[in-house]
PDB file of C-alpha atoms in Angstrom:
ATOM      1  CA  UNK A 188       6.095  -1.342 -18.346  1.00  0.00           C
ATOM      2  CA  UNK A 189       4.736  -4.475 -16.860  1.00  0.00           C
ATOM      3  CA  UNK A 190       2.114  -7.059 -17.543  1.00  0.00           C
ATOM      4  CA  UNK A 191      -0.428  -8.691 -15.474  1.00  0.00           C
ATOM      5  CA  UNK A 192       1.603 -12.001 -15.285  1.00  0.00           C
ATOM      6  CA  UNK A 193       4.706 -10.104 -14.293  1.00  0.00           C
ATOM      7  CA  UNK A 194       2.857  -8.925 -11.254  1.00  0.00           C
ATOM      8  CA  UNK A 195       2.071 -12.492  -9.896  1.00  0.00           C
ATOM      9  CA  UNK A 196       4.029 -13.393  -6.781  1.00  0.00           C
ATOM     10  CA  UNK A 197       4.755 -11.625  -3.454  1.00  0.00           C
ATOM     11  CA  UNK A 198       6.480  -8.226  -3.253  1.00  0.00           C
ATOM     12  CA  UNK A 199       8.464  -6.812  -0.147  1.00  0.00           C
ATOM     13  CA  UNK A 200       8.098  -3.039   0.189  1.00  0.00           C
ATOM     14  CA  UNK A 201      11.369  -0.937   0.013  1.00  0.00           C
ATOM     15  CA  UNK A 202       9.627   2.639   0.255  1.00  0.00           C
ATOM     16  CA  UNK A 203       6.373   4.340   0.250  1.00  0.00           C
ATOM     17  CA  UNK A 204       6.527   8.210  -0.397  1.00  0.00           C
ATOM     18  CA  UNK A 205       3.547  10.581  -0.621  1.00  0.00           C
ATOM     19  CA  UNK A 206       3.266  13.877  -2.038  1.00  0.00           C
ATOM     20  CA  UNK A 207       0.725  16.219  -1.035  1.00  0.00           C
ATOM     21  CA  UNK A 208      -0.901  17.667  -4.177  1.00  0.00           C
ATOM     22  CA  UNK A 209      -1.654  21.077  -2.740  1.00  0.00           C
ATOM     23  CA  UNK A 210       1.756  21.877  -1.193  1.00  0.00           C
ATOM     24  CA  UNK A 211       3.821  19.579  -3.120  1.00  0.00           C
ATOM     25  CA  UNK A 212       5.501  18.436   0.123  1.00  0.00           C
ATOM     26  CA  UNK A 213       7.048  14.891   0.022  1.00  0.00           C
ATOM     27  CA  UNK A 214       6.998  12.527   3.091  1.00  0.00           C
ATOM     28  CA  UNK A 215       7.356   8.947   3.971  1.00  0.00           C
ATOM     29  CA  UNK A 216       3.914   7.581   4.083  1.00  0.00           C
ATOM     30  CA  UNK A 217       4.629   4.951   6.784  1.00  0.00           C
ATOM     31  CA  UNK A 218       8.059   6.151   8.004  1.00  0.00           C
ATOM     32  CA  UNK A 219      11.525   5.894   6.533  1.00  0.00           C
ATOM     33  CA  UNK A 220      11.625   1.932   6.567  1.00  0.00           C
ATOM     34  CA  UNK A 221       8.026   0.456   6.235  1.00  0.00           C
ATOM     35  CA  UNK A 222       7.386  -3.209   6.637  1.00  0.00           C
ATOM     36  CA  UNK A 223       5.029  -4.303   3.898  1.00  0.00           C
ATOM     37  CA  UNK A 224       4.120  -7.033   1.392  1.00  0.00           C
ATOM     38  CA  UNK A 225       1.872  -6.929  -1.786  1.00  0.00           C
ATOM     39  CA  UNK A 226       0.814 -10.057  -3.148  1.00  0.00           C
ATOM     40  CA  UNK A 227      -0.776 -10.774  -6.579  1.00  0.00           C
ATOM     41  CA  UNK A 228      -2.270 -14.117  -7.311  1.00  0.00           C
ATOM     42  CA  UNK A 229      -3.049 -15.618 -10.758  1.00  0.00           C
ATOM     43  CA  UNK A 230      -6.666 -16.023  -9.562  1.00  0.00           C
ATOM     44  CA  UNK A 231      -7.067 -12.259  -9.531  1.00  0.00           C
ATOM     45  CA  UNK A 232      -6.873 -11.654  -5.712  1.00  0.00           C
ATOM     46  CA  UNK A 233      -4.478  -8.966  -4.366  1.00  0.00           C
ATOM     47  CA  UNK A 234      -3.604  -8.502  -0.675  1.00  0.00           C
ATOM     48  CA  UNK A 235      -1.555  -5.798   0.887  1.00  0.00           C
ATOM     49  CA  UNK A 236      -0.346  -5.033   4.455  1.00  0.00           C
ATOM     50  CA  UNK A 237       2.021  -2.443   5.501  1.00  0.00           C
ATOM     51  CA  UNK A 238       3.141  -1.321   9.105  1.00  0.00           C
ATOM     52  CA  UNK A 239       5.576   1.164  10.337  1.00  0.00           C
ATOM     53  CA  UNK A 240       8.700  -0.110  11.512  1.00  0.00           C
ATOM     54  CA  UNK A 241       8.398   2.010  14.567  1.00  0.00           C
ATOM     55  CA  UNK A 242       5.032   0.901  15.747  1.00  0.00           C
ATOM     56  CA  UNK A 243       4.485   1.808  19.429  1.00  0.00           C
ATOM     57  CA  UNK A 244       5.121  -0.921  21.926  1.00  0.00           C
ATOM     58  CA  UNK A 245       2.320  -2.003  24.098  1.00  0.00           C
ATOM     59  CA  UNK A 246       2.435  -1.424  28.020  1.00  0.00           C
ATOM     60  CA  UNK A 247       0.708  -4.751  28.591  1.00  0.00           C
ATOM     61  CA  UNK A 248      -0.727  -7.921  26.717  1.00  0.00           C
ATOM     62  CA  UNK A 249      -3.818  -6.137  25.708  1.00  0.00           C
ATOM     63  CA  UNK A 250      -3.838  -2.896  24.034  1.00  0.00           C
ATOM     64  CA  UNK A 251      -5.573   0.101  25.729  1.00  0.00           C
ATOM     65  CA  UNK A 252      -7.882   2.174  23.752  1.00  0.00           C
ATOM     66  CA  UNK A 253      -5.285   4.735  23.028  1.00  0.00           C
ATOM     67  CA  UNK A 254      -2.730   2.179  22.123  1.00  0.00           C
ATOM     68  CA  UNK A 255      -5.205   0.723  19.511  1.00  0.00           C
ATOM     69  CA  UNK A 256      -5.640   4.080  17.983  1.00  0.00           C
ATOM     70  CA  UNK A 257      -1.841   4.485  17.648  1.00  0.00           C
ATOM     71  CA  UNK A 258      -1.644   0.970  16.119  1.00  0.00           C
ATOM     72  CA  UNK A 259      -4.574   1.576  13.568  1.00  0.00           C
ATOM     73  CA  UNK A 260      -2.769   4.840  12.512  1.00  0.00           C
ATOM     74  CA  UNK A 261       0.530   2.846  11.805  1.00  0.00           C
ATOM     75  CA  UNK A 262      -0.876   0.353   9.477  1.00  0.00           C
ATOM     76  CA  UNK A 263      -2.673  -0.359   6.330  1.00  0.00           C
ATOM     77  CA  UNK A 264      -4.269  -3.628   5.145  1.00  0.00           C
ATOM     78  CA  UNK A 265      -6.606  -4.704   2.513  1.00  0.00           C
ATOM     79  CA  UNK A 266      -7.655  -7.556   0.136  1.00  0.00           C
ATOM     80  CA  UNK A 267      -9.645  -7.662  -2.912  1.00  0.00           C
ATOM     81  CA  UNK A 268      -9.438  -8.422  -6.611  1.00  0.00           C
ATOM     82  CA  UNK A 269      -7.330  -6.721  -9.245  1.00  0.00           C
ATOM     83  CA  UNK A 270      -7.764  -6.020 -13.033  1.00  0.00           C
ATOM     84  CA  UNK A 271      -4.944  -4.860 -15.504  1.00  0.00           C
ATOM     85  CA  UNK A 272      -6.141  -1.964 -17.540  1.00  0.00           C
ATOM     86  CA  UNK A 273      -3.892   0.205 -19.768  1.00  0.00           C
ATOM     87  CA  UNK A 274      -0.601  -0.384 -18.307  1.00  0.00           C
ATOM     88  CA  UNK A 275      -2.194   0.098 -14.754  1.00  0.00           C
ATOM     89  CA  UNK A 276      -3.455  -2.245 -12.134  1.00  0.00           C
ATOM     90  CA  UNK A 277      -6.589  -1.437 -10.424  1.00  0.00           C
ATOM     91  CA  UNK A 278      -7.222  -2.945  -6.914  1.00  0.00           C
ATOM     92  CA  UNK A 279     -10.990  -3.531  -6.287  1.00  0.00           C
ATOM     93  CA  UNK A 280     -10.910  -3.696  -2.424  1.00  0.00           C
ATOM     94  CA  UNK A 281     -13.188  -6.150  -0.748  1.00  0.00           C
ATOM     95  CA  UNK A 282     -12.024  -5.778   2.731  1.00  0.00           C
ATOM     96  CA  UNK A 283      -9.898  -3.245   4.396  1.00  0.00           C
ATOM     97  CA  UNK A 284      -8.574  -1.797   7.653  1.00  0.00           C
ATOM     98  CA  UNK A 285     -10.268   1.493   6.382  1.00  0.00           C
ATOM     99  CA  UNK A 286     -13.778   0.776   5.425  1.00  0.00           C
ATOM    100  CA  UNK A 287     -13.727   3.769   3.211  1.00  0.00           C
ATOM    101  CA  UNK A 288     -11.435   2.232   0.721  1.00  0.00           C
ATOM    102  CA  UNK A 289     -14.262  -0.294  -0.195  1.00  0.00           C
ATOM    103  CA  UNK A 290     -16.033   2.641  -1.851  1.00  0.00           C
ATOM    104  CA  UNK A 291     -13.810   3.022  -4.862  1.00  0.00           C
ATOM    105  CA  UNK A 292     -10.952   1.407  -6.712  1.00  0.00           C
ATOM    106  CA  UNK A 293      -7.238   2.187  -6.218  1.00  0.00           C
ATOM    107  CA  UNK A 294      -5.736   2.947  -9.454  1.00  0.00           C
ATOM    108  CA  UNK A 295      -1.920   1.915  -9.408  1.00  0.00           C
ATOM    109  CA  UNK A 296       0.173   2.940 -12.511  1.00  0.00           C
ATOM    110  CA  UNK A 297       3.180   0.588 -12.348  1.00  0.00           C
ATOM    111  CA  UNK A 298       6.477  -0.627 -14.025  1.00  0.00           C
ATOM    112  CA  UNK A 299       8.509  -3.602 -13.497  1.00  0.00           C
ATOM    113  CA  UNK A 300      12.387  -3.805 -13.997  1.00  0.00           C
ATOM    114  CA  UNK A 301      13.657  -7.274 -13.043  1.00  0.00           C
ATOM    115  CA  UNK A 302      12.794  -8.053  -9.508  1.00  0.00           C
ATOM    116  CA  UNK A 303      11.675  -4.339  -8.953  1.00  0.00           C
ATOM    117  CA  UNK A 304       8.112  -3.108  -9.030  1.00  0.00           C
ATOM    118  CA  UNK A 305       7.417   0.827  -8.964  1.00  0.00           C
ATOM    119  CA  UNK A 306       3.924   1.992  -8.413  1.00  0.00           C
ATOM    120  CA  UNK A 307       4.224   5.831  -9.481  1.00  0.00           C
ATOM    121  CA  UNK A 308       1.814   8.552  -9.838  1.00  0.00           C
ATOM    122  CA  UNK A 309      -0.942   6.670  -7.853  1.00  0.00           C
ATOM    123  CA  UNK A 310      -3.538   9.128  -6.750  1.00  0.00           C
ATOM    124  CA  UNK A 311      -5.232   8.933  -3.512  1.00  0.00           C
ATOM    125  CA  UNK A 312      -6.699  10.645  -0.440  1.00  0.00           C
ATOM    126  CA  UNK A 313      -4.378  10.345   2.677  1.00  0.00           C
ATOM    127  CA  UNK A 314      -6.664   8.360   5.276  1.00  0.00           C
ATOM    128  CA  UNK A 315      -4.978  10.240   8.160  1.00  0.00           C
ATOM    129  CA  UNK A 316      -5.303  13.727   6.845  1.00  0.00           C
ATOM    130  CA  UNK A 317      -7.859  13.801   4.073  1.00  0.00           C
ATOM    131  CA  UNK A 318      -5.265  15.537   1.731  1.00  0.00           C
ATOM    132  CA  UNK A 319      -5.235  14.833  -1.959  1.00  0.00           C
ATOM    133  CA  UNK A 320      -1.892  13.048  -2.256  1.00  0.00           C
ATOM    134  CA  UNK A 321       0.059  10.943  -5.231  1.00  0.00           C
ATOM    135  CA  UNK A 322       1.834   7.988  -3.903  1.00  0.00           C
ATOM    136  CA  UNK A 323       5.051   6.468  -5.012  1.00  0.00           C
ATOM    137  CA  UNK A 324       5.882   2.946  -3.846  1.00  0.00           C
ATOM    138  CA  UNK A 325       8.962   0.508  -4.410  1.00  0.00           C
ATOM    139  CA  UNK A 326       8.947  -3.233  -4.030  1.00  0.00           C
ATOM    140  CA  UNK A 327      11.345  -5.969  -4.526  1.00  0.00           C
ATOM    141  CA  UNK A 328      10.134  -9.542  -5.539  1.00  0.00           C
ATOM    142  CA  UNK A 329      10.358 -12.079  -2.683  1.00  0.00           C
TER     143      UNK A 329
END
């Protein structure tokens, strides 16, 4: 278990797994070695950014429309407030790379063991496929 105060600080993503509810298939949500950070501040703000380590390289200084699509599909970013409820942290999204995430809260059951933060059993809808999924994320405290 963890507490709200134990969440405070910045966490570096180690892994992000997704399990499709319908099929049970497990995959890496943003590739096998994502680059990501999750930051919880004592003032109640949360910020998250994750990108695939294998993001496509640009052919020039300014991304083309097709390159922009590939870049969008290889990232996640949002900011908002959070609350601590019954051993879960709930992210109340104010701004997001995906405007649909501003419609509902993101529920994140979590546990902390030393410098390790595990978010497990986090329900969601995969923004790329629309599938109902359950996420498991691992972070280390920075």
